[in-house]
Short mmCIF file of C-alpha atoms in Angstrom, two decimals:
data_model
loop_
_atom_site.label_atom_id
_atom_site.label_comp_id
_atom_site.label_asym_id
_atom_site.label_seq_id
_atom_site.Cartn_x
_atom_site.Cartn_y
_atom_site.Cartn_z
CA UNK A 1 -54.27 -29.49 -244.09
CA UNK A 2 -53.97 -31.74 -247.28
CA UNK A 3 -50.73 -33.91 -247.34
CA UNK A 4 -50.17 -37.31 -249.57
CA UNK A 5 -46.89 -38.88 -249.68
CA UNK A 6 -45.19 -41.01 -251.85
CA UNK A 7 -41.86 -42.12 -252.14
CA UNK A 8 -39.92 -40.10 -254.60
CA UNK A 9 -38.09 -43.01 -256.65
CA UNK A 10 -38.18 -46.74 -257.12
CA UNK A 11 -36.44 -49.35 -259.10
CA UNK A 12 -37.01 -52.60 -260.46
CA UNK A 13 -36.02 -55.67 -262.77
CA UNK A 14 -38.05 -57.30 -265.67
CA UNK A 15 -40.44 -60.06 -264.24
CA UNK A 16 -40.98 -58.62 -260.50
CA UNK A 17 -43.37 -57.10 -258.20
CA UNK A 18 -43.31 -53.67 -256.75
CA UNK A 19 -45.29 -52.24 -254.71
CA UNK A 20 -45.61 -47.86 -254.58
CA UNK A 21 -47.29 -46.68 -250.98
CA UNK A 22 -48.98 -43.44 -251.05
CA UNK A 23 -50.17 -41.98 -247.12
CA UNK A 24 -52.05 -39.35 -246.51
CA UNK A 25 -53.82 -36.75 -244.33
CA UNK A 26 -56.77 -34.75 -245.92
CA UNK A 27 -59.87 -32.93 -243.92
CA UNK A 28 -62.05 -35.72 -245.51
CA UNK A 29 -62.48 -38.13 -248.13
CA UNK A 30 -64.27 -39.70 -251.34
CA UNK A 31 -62.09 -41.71 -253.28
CA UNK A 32 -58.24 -42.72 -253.65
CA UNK A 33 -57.04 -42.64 -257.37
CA UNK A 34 -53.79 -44.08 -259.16
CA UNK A 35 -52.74 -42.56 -262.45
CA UNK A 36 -49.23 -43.45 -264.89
CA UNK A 37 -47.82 -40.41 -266.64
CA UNK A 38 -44.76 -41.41 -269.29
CA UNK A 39 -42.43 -38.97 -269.72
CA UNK A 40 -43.93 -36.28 -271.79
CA UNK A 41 -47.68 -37.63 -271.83
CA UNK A 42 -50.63 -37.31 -270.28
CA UNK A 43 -51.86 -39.33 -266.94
CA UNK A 44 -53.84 -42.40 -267.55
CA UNK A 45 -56.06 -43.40 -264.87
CA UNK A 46 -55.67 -47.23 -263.40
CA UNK A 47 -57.25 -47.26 -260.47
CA UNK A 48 -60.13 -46.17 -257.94
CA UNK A 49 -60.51 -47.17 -254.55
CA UNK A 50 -63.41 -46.00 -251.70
CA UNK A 51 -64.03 -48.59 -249.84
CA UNK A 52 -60.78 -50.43 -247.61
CA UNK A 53 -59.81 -53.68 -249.61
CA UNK A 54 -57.88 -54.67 -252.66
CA UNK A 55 -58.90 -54.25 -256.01
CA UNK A 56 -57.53 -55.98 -259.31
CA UNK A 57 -57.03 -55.40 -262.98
CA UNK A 58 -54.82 -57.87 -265.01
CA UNK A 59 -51.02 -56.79 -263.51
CA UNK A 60 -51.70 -53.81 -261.22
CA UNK A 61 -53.33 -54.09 -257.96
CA UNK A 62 -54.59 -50.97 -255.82
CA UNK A 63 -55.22 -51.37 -251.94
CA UNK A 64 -57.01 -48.84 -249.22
CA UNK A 65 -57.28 -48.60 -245.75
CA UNK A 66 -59.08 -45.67 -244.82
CA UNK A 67 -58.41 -45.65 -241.00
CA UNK A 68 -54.57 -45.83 -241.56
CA UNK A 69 -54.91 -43.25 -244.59
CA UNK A 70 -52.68 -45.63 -246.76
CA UNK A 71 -52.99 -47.10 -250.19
CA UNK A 72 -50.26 -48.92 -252.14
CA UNK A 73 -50.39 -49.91 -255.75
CA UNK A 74 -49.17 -53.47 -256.83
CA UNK A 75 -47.68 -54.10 -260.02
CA UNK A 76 -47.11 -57.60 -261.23
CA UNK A 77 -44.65 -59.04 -263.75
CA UNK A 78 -42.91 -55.81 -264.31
CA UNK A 79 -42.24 -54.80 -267.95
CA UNK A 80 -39.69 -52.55 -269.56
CA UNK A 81 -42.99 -49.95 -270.80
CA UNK A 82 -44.07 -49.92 -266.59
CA UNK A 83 -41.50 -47.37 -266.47
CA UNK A 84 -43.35 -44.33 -265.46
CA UNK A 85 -44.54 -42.15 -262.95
CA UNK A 86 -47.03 -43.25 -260.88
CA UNK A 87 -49.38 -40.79 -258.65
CA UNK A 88 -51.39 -41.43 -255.73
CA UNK A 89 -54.44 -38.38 -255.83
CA UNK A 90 -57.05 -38.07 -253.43
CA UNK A 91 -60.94 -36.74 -253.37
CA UNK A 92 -61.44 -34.90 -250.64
CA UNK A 93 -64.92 -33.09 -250.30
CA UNK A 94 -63.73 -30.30 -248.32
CA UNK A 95 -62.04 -29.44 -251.46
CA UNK A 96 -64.93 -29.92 -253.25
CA UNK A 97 -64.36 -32.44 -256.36
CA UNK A 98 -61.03 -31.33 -256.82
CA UNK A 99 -57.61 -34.15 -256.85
CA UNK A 100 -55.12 -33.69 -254.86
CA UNK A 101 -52.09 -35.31 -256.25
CA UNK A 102 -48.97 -36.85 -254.65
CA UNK A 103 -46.20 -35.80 -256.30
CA UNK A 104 -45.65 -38.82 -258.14
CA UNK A 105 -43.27 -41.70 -257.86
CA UNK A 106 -40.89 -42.58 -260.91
CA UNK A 107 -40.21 -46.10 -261.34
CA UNK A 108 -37.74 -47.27 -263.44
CA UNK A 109 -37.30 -51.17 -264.94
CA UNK A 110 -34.57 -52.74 -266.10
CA UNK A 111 -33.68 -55.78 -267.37
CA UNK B 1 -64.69 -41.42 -278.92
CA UNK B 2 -61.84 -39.08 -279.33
CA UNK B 3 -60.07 -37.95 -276.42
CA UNK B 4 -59.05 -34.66 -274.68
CA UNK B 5 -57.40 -32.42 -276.72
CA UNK B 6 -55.44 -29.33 -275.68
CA UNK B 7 -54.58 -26.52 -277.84
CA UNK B 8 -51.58 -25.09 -278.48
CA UNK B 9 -49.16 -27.56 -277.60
CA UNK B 10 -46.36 -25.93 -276.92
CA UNK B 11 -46.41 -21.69 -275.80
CA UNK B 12 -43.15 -19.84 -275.32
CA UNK B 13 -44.43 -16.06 -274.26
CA UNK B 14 -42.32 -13.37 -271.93
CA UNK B 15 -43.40 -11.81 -268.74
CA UNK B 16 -46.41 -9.76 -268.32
CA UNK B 17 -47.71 -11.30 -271.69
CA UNK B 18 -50.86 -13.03 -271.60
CA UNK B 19 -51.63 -16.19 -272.25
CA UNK B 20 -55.28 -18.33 -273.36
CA UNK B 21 -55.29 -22.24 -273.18
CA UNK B 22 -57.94 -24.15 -275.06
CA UNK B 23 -59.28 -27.47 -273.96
CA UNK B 24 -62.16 -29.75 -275.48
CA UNK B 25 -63.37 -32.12 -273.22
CA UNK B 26 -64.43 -35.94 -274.15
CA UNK B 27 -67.86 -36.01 -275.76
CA UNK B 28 -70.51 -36.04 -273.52
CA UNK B 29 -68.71 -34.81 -270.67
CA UNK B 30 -69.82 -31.73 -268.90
CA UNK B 31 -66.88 -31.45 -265.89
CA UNK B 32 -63.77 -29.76 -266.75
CA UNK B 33 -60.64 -29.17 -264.79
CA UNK B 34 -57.64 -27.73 -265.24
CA UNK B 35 -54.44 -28.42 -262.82
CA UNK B 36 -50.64 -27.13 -263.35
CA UNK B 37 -47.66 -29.65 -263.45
CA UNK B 38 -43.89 -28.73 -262.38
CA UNK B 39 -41.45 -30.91 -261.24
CA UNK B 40 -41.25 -29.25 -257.87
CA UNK B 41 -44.97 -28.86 -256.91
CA UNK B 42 -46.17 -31.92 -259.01
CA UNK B 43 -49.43 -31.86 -259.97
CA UNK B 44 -51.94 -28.59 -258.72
CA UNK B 45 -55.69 -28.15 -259.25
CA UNK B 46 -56.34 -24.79 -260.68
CA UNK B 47 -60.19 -24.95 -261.18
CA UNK B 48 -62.94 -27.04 -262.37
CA UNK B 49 -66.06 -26.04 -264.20
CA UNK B 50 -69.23 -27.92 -264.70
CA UNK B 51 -71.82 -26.98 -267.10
CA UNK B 52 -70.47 -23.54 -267.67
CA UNK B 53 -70.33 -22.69 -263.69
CA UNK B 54 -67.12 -22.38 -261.50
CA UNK B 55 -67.38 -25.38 -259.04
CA UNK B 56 -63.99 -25.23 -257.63
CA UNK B 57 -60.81 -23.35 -257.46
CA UNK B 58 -57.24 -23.90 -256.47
CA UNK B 59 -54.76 -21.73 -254.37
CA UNK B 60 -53.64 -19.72 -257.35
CA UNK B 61 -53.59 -15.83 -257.75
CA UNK B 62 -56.56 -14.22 -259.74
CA UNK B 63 -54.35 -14.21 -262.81
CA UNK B 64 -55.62 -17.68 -263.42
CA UNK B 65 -58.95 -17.41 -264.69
CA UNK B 66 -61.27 -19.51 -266.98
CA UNK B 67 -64.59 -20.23 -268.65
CA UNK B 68 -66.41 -22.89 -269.79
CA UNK B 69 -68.80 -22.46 -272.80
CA UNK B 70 -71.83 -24.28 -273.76
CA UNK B 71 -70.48 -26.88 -275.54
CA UNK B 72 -68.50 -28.19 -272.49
CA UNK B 73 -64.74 -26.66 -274.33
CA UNK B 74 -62.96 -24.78 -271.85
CA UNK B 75 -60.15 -21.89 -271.96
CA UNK B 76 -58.22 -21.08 -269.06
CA UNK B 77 -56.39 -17.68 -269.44
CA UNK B 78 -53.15 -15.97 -267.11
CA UNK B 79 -52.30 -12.66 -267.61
CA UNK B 80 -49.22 -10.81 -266.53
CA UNK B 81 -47.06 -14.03 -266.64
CA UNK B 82 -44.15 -14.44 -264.52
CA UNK B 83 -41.32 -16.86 -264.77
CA UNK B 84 -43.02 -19.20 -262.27
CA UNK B 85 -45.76 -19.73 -264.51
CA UNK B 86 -43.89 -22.22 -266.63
CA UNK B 87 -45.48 -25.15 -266.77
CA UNK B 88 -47.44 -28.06 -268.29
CA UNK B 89 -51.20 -27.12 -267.99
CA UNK B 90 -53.24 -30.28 -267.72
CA UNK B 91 -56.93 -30.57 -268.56
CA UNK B 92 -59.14 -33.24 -268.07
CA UNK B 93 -62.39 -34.32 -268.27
CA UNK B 94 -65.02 -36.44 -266.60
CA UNK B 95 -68.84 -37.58 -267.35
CA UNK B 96 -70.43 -35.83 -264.08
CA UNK B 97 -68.33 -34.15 -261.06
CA UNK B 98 -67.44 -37.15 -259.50
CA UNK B 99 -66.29 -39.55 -261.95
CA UNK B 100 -63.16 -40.63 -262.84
CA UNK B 101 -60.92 -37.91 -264.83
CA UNK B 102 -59.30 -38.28 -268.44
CA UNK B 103 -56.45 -35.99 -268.95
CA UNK B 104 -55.45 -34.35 -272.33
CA UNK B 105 -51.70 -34.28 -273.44
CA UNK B 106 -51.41 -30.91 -271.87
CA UNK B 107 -50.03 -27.66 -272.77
CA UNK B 108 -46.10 -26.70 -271.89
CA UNK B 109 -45.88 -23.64 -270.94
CA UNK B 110 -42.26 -21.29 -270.90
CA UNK B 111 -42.07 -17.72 -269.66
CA UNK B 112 -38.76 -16.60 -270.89
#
């Protein structure tokens, strides 16, 4: 089967770092993706991972490891706007080019 | 370059109406794919179409269809719509199959 978790809520204050795991368990894979959806808008893609490591862009970091089936995306120097949901997706080829999608984890900052 | 765009907005119809959602992909890109959004299920690939074919489809019942015509715009249709079938339908589109995906603002759905 295809699961990918992610915790359901997370808080944080103006200025920190928070990090948003995302597991999962899919038949096979071809790429880990992080998206931000605001309330009422579309998702934005931020990241793509396919090979294990770390990989930056300005405040948000994304991280894979493959043989544990875990990524986690970093977010630096939290601002009020960062107040989204965030979803972990996954390419498996069994599924053909399909995303499967976490269901998301809302972050809220305050100051 | 002008993004996805998704047409109608907003769709209030009642049950066993039917229903036809327009999306125009980015320019240039050939892959379109269509996934529903509700707070319980979060987000669910319906199908994806690339240069008019049906790559891939979802776990949905045949009521979901779509096409994709030569200009890369696709239209996704349901028929005999049931309350469950509220929604926000999602498109987006990417370059070639595997690429990264660029979602439109969507289309919300209500089945009254």
């Amino acid at each position: 089967g295809q699961n990918i978790d992610q915790p359901t809520e997370m808080t944080a204050t103006e200025g920190a770092i928070v990090q948003i795991n995302c597991t999962y368990q899919t038949s096979g894979f071809n790429g880990l993706f992080w998206y931000q959806q605001h309330a009422g808008e579309a998702p934005t893609f931020l990241s793509y991972n396919v090979l294990d490591g770390l990989e930056e862009k300005g405040r948000f970091s994304s991280f894979l490891s493959r043989s544990k089936g875990y990524s986690y995306l970093l977010l630096k120097e939290l601002q009020m706007k960062d107040s989204a949901s965030y979803l972990c997706a996954v390419r498996d080829p069994q599924a053909g080019t399909a995303l499967i999608f976490g269901k998301g984890t809302t972050l809220s900052v305050s100051s | 370059k002008a993004g996805v765009t998704q047409t109608p907005r907003y769709l209030i119809k009642t049950r066993g109406q039917q229903v036809t959602l327009s999306c125009s992909p980015i320019s240039g890109h050939r892959s379109v794919s269509w996934y529903q959004q509700t707070p319980g299920q979060g987000l669910q690939f319906l199908f994806e179409y690339f240069s008019e074919t049906q790559r891939n489809k979802g776990n949905f019942p045949g009521r979901f269809s779509g096409r994709q015509f030569s200009n890369s715009r696709s239209e996704m249709n349901v028929s005999t719509l049931e309350l469950g079938d509220s929604a926000l339908y999602l498109c987006a589109s990417s370059w070639k199959e595997n690429n990264e995906q660029f979602f439109g603002p969507g289309t919300r759905l209500t089945v009254l």
